[in-house]
GROMACS .gro file of C-alpha atoms in nm:
model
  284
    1UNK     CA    1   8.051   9.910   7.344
    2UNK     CA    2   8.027  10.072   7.682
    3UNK     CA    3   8.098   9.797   7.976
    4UNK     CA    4   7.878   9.786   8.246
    5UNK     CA    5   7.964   9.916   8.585
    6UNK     CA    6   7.993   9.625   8.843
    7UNK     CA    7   7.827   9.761   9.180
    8UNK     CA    8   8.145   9.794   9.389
    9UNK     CA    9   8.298  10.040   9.106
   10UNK     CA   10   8.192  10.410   9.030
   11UNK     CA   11   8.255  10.516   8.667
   12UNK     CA   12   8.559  10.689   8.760
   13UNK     CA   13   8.764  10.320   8.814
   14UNK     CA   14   8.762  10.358   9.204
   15UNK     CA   15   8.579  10.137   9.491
   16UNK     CA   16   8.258  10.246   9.566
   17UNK     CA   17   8.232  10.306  10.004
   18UNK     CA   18   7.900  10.107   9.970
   19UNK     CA   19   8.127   9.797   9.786
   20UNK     CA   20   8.420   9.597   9.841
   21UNK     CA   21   8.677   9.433   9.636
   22UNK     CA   22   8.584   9.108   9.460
   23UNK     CA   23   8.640   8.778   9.676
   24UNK     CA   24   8.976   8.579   9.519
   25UNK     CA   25   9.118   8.348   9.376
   26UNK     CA   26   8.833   8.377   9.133
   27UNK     CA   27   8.739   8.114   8.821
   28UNK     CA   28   8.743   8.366   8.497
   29UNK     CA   29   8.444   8.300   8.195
   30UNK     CA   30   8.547   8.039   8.002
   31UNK     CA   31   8.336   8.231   7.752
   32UNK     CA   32   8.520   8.536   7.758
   33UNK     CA   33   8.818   8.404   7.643
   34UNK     CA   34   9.032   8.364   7.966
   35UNK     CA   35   8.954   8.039   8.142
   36UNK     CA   36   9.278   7.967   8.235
   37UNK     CA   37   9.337   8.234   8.452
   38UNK     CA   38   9.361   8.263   8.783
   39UNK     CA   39   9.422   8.539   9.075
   40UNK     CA   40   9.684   8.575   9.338
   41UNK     CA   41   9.653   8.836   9.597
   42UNK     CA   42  10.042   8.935   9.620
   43UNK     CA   43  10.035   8.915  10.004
   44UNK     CA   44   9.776   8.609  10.051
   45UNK     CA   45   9.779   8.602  10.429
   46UNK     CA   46   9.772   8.173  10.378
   47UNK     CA   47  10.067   8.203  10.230
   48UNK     CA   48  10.340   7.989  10.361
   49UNK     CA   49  10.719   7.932  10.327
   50UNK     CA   50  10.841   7.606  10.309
   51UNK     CA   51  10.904   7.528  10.672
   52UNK     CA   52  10.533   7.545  10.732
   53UNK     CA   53  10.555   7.901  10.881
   54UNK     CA   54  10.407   8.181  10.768
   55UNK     CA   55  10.631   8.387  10.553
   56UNK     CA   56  10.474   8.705  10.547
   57UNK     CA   57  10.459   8.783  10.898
   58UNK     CA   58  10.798   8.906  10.921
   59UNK     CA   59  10.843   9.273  10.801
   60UNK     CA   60  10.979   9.365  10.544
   61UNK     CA   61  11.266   9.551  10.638
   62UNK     CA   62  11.380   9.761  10.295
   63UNK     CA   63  11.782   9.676  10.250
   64UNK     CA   64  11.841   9.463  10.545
   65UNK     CA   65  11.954   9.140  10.358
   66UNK     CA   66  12.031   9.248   9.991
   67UNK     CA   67  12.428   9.245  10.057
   68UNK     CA   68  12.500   9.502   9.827
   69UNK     CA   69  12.478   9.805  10.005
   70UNK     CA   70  12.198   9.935   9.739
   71UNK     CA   71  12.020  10.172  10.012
   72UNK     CA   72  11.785  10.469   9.924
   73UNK     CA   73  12.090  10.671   9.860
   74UNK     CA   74  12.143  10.494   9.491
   75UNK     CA   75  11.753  10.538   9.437
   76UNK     CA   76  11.753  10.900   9.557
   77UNK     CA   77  12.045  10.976   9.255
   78UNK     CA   78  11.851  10.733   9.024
   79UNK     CA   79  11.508  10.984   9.076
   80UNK     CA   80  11.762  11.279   9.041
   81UNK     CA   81  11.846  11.160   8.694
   82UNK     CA   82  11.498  11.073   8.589
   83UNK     CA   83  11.390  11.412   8.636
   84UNK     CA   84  11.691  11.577   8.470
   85UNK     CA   85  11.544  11.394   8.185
   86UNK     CA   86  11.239  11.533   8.244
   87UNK     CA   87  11.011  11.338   8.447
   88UNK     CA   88  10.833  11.631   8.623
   89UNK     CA   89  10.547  11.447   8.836
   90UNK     CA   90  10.633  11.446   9.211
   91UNK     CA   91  10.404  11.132   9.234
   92UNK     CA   92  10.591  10.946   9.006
   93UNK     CA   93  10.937  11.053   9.125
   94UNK     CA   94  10.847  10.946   9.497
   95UNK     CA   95  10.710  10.603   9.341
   96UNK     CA   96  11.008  10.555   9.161
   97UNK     CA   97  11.228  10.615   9.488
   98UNK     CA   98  11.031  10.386   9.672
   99UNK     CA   99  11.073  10.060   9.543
  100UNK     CA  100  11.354   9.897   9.520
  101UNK     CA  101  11.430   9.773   9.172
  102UNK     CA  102  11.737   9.538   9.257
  103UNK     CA  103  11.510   9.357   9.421
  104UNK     CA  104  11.318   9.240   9.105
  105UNK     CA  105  11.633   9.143   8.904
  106UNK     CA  106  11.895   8.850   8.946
  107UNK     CA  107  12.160   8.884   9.214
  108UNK     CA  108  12.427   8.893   8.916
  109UNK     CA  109  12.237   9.224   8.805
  110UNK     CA  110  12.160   9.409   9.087
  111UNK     CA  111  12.450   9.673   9.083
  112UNK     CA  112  12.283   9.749   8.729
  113UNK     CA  113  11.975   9.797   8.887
  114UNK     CA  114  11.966  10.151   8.923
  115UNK     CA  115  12.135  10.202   8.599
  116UNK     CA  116  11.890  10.393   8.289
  117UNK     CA  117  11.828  10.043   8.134
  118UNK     CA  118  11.635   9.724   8.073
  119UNK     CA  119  11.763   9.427   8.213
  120UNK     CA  120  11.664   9.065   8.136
  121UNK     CA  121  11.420   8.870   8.355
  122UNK     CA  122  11.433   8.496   8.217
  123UNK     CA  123  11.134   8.358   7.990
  124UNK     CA  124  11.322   8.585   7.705
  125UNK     CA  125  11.152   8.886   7.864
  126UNK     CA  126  11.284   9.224   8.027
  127UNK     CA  127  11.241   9.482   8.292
  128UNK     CA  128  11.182   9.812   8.095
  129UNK     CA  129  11.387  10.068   8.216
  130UNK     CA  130  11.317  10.338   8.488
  131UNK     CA  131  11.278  10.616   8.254
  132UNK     CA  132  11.055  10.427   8.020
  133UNK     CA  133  10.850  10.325   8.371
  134UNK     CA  134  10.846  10.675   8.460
  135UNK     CA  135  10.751  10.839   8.152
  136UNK     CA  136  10.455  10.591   8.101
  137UNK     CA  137  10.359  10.649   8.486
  138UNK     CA  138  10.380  11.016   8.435
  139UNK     CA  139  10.155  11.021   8.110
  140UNK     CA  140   9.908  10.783   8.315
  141UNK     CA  141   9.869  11.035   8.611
  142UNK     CA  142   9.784  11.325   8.367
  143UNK     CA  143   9.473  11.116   8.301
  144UNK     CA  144   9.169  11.037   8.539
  145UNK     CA  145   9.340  11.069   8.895
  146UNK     CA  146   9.069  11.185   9.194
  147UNK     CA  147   9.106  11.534   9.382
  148UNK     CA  148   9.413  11.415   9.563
  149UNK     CA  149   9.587  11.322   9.214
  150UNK     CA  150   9.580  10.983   9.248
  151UNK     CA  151   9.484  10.700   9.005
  152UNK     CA  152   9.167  10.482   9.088
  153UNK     CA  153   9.175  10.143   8.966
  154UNK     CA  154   9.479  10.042   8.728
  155UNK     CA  155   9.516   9.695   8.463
  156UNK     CA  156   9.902   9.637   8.403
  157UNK     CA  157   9.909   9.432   8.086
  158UNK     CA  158  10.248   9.255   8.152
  159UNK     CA  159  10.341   9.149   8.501
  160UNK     CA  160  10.670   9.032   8.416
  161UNK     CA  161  10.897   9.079   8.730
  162UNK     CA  162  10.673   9.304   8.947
  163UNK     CA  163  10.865   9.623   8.964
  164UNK     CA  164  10.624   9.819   8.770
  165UNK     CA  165  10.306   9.645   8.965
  166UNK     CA  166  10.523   9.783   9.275
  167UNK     CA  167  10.560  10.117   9.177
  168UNK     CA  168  10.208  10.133   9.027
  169UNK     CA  169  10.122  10.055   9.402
  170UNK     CA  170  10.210  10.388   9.524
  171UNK     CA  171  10.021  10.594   9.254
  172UNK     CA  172   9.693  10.363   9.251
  173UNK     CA  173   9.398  10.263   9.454
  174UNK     CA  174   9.432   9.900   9.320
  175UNK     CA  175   9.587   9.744   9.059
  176UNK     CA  176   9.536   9.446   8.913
  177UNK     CA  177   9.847   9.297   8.682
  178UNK     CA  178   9.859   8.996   8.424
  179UNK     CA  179  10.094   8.799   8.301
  180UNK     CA  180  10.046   8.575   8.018
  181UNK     CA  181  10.370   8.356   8.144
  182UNK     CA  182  10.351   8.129   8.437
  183UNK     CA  183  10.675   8.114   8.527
  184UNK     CA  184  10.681   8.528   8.564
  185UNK     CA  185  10.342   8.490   8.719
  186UNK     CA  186  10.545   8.321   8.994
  187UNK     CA  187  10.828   8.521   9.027
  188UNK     CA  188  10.628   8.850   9.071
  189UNK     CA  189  10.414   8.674   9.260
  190UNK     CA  190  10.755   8.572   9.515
  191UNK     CA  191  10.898   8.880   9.471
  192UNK     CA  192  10.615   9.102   9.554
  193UNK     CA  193  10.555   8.874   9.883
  194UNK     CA  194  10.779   9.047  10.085
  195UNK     CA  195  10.620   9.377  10.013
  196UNK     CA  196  10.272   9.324  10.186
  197UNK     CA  197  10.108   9.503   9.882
  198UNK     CA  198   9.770   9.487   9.954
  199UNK     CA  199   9.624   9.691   9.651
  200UNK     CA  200   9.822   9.436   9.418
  201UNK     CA  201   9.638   9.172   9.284
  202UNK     CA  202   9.813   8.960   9.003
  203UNK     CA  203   9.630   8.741   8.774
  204UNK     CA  204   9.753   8.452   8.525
  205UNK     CA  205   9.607   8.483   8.156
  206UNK     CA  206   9.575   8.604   7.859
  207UNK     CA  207   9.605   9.011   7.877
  208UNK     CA  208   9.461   9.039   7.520
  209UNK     CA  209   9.112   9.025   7.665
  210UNK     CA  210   9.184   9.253   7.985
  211UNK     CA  211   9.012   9.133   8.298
  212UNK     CA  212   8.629   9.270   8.254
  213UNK     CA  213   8.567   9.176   8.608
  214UNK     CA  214   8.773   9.459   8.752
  215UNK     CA  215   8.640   9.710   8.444
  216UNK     CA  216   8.636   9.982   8.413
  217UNK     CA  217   8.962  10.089   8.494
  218UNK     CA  218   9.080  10.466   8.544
  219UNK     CA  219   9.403  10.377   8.341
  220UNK     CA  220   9.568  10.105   8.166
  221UNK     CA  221   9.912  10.039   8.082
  222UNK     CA  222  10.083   9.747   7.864
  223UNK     CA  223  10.472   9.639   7.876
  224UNK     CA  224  10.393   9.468   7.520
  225UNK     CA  225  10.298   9.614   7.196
  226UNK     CA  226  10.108   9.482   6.903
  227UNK     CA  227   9.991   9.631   6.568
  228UNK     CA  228   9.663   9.729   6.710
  229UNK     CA  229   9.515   9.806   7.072
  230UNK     CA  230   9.260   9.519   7.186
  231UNK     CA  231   8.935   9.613   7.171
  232UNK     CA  232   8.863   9.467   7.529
  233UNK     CA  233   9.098   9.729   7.681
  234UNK     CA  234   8.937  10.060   7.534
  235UNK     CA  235   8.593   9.858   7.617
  236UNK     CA  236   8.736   9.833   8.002
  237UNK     CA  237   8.864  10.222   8.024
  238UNK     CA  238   8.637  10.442   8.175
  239UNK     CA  239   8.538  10.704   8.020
  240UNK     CA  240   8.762  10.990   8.128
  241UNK     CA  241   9.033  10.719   8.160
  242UNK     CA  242   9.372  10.643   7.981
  243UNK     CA  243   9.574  10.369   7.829
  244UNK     CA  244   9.925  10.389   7.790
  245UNK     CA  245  10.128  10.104   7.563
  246UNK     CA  246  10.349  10.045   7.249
  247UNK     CA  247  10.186  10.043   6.914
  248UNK     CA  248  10.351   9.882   6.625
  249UNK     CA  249  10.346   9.951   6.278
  250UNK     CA  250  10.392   9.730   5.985
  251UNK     CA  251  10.783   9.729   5.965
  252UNK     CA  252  10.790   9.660   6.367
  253UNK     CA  253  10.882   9.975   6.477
  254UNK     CA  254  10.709  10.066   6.749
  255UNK     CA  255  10.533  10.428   6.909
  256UNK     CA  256  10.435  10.480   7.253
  257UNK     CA  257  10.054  10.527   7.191
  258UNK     CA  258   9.850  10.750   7.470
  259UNK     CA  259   9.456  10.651   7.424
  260UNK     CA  260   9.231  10.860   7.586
  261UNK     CA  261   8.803  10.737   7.622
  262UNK     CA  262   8.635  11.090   7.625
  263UNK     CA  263   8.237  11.096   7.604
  264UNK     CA  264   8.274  11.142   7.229
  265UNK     CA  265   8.474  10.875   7.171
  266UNK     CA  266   8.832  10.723   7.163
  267UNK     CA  267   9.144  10.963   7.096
  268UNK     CA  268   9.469  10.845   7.010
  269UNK     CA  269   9.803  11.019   7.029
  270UNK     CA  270  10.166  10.891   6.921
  271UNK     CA  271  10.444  10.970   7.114
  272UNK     CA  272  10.816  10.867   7.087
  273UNK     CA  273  10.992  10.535   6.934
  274UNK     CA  274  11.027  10.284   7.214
  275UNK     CA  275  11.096   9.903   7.219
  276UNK     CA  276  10.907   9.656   7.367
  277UNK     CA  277  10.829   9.299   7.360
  278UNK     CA  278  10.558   9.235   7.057
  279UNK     CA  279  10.242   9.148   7.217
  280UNK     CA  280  10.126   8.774   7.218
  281UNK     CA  281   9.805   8.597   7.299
  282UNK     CA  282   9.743   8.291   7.504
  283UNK     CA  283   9.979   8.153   7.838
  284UNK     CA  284  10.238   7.980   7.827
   0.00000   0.00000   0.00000
């Protein structure tokens, strides 16, 4: 089933010039299966620190109080490596240089940050690692991107720290992120502060049923995988669009999937092994 356009949104996932972005925090449909969620805008102008103040009128200054000497140099070799591996999209490599990724992961971490793996995140969840990022960013951008190559509207399934919401930032118009977990909910929500992300909206619920107000989306990418793809999410792609996440098969092993909504209909290609955390419904 095809899902309606909202006005603000062309078919092609992007903002309309006649539109404008949907007023937040919003109160989801109880009747579409995600009436507990809510929406954050990652850099709420009301937010405040706890002196009263408000925290996000001090920039951001990249480096300045991380302590570890972790400067662009570290990211610049990290990028170097992710495209002797083969990450070929300029895009993506720029993305990937731009955000810093210690500052998503404990202080006892960060000189792993930059290293070619996933690191734990609390709430028995994990930041993928950057080539996993960057080979599920790349595969998104050879989808629906506009004349300029980039993406329109994006739905991360699977907030977790924020990294990959942050990255996604770069490459996308907006994107809107979920997390199923409150307590991750809040820590993307504290680490993306900082950032001033405008085009980063982050939502608490269930990601099995997408977020249909947003739909549809010019790509869509999950950190989780299950033994089938929602229905909700291919009903949210646009068509031309392209969803990106782990597929599972009966013995738990799982495939990065690549689904693409054409005009005639839904095509599915399997890609490598990967390993992800199984997909779940409901918050917690």
């Amino acid at each position: 089933m095809k899902t309606p356009l909202k006005p603000p949104f062309d078919s092609a996932g992007k903002l309309s010039s006649a539109g404008s972005r949907p007023a937040f925090p919003v109160q989801l449909n109880a009747g579409k299966g995600n009436h507990f969620a809510t929406k954050t805008v990652a850099a709420a102008a009301r937010s405040t620190s706890s002196n009263g103040k408000n925290d996000l009128k001090k920039p951001f200054q990249p480096g300045a109080s991380d302590g570890f000497g972790l400067d662009s140099a570290v990211r610049a070799r990290m990028v170097r490596r992710l495209a002797e591996q083969g990450v070929l999209d300029a895009r993506v490599l720029a993305a990937m240089g731009a955000v810093q990724r210690h500052h998503f992961v404990d202080t006892a971490l960060a000189n792993m940050a930059y290293e070619d793996t996933s690191l734990p995140i609390g709430f028995g969840q994990t930041i993928s690692k950057p080539s996993v990022v960057a080979r599920m960013l790349e595969l998104l951008q050879q989808g629906l991107t506009d004349a300029s190559g980039r993406l329109g509207r994006v739905l991360e399934i699977g907030t977790g720290c924020g990294y990959q919401a942050a990255v996604l930032s770069h490459l996308a118009t907006e994107v809107y992120s979920m997390e199923r977990l409150r307590g991750l909910h809040d820590k993307a929500r504290e680490n993306l502060r900082p950032l001033r992300l405008a085009n980063v909206h982050l939502l608490f619920g269930d990601g099995m049923h997408g977020f249909a107000k947003g739909a549809p989306y010019a790509a869509i990418i999950a950190a989780a995988g299950g033994e089938a793809i929602p229905p909700a999410w291919t009903e949210q792609l646009a068509v031309g669009g392209r969803l990106v996440a782990p597929l599972q098969d009966a013995s738990g092993a799982q495939a990065l999937a690549v689904i693409d909504r054409t005009p005639q209909g839904i095509r599915q290609t399997l890609l490598e092994a990967v390993h992800f955390v199984p997909l779940k419904s409901g918050i917690g």
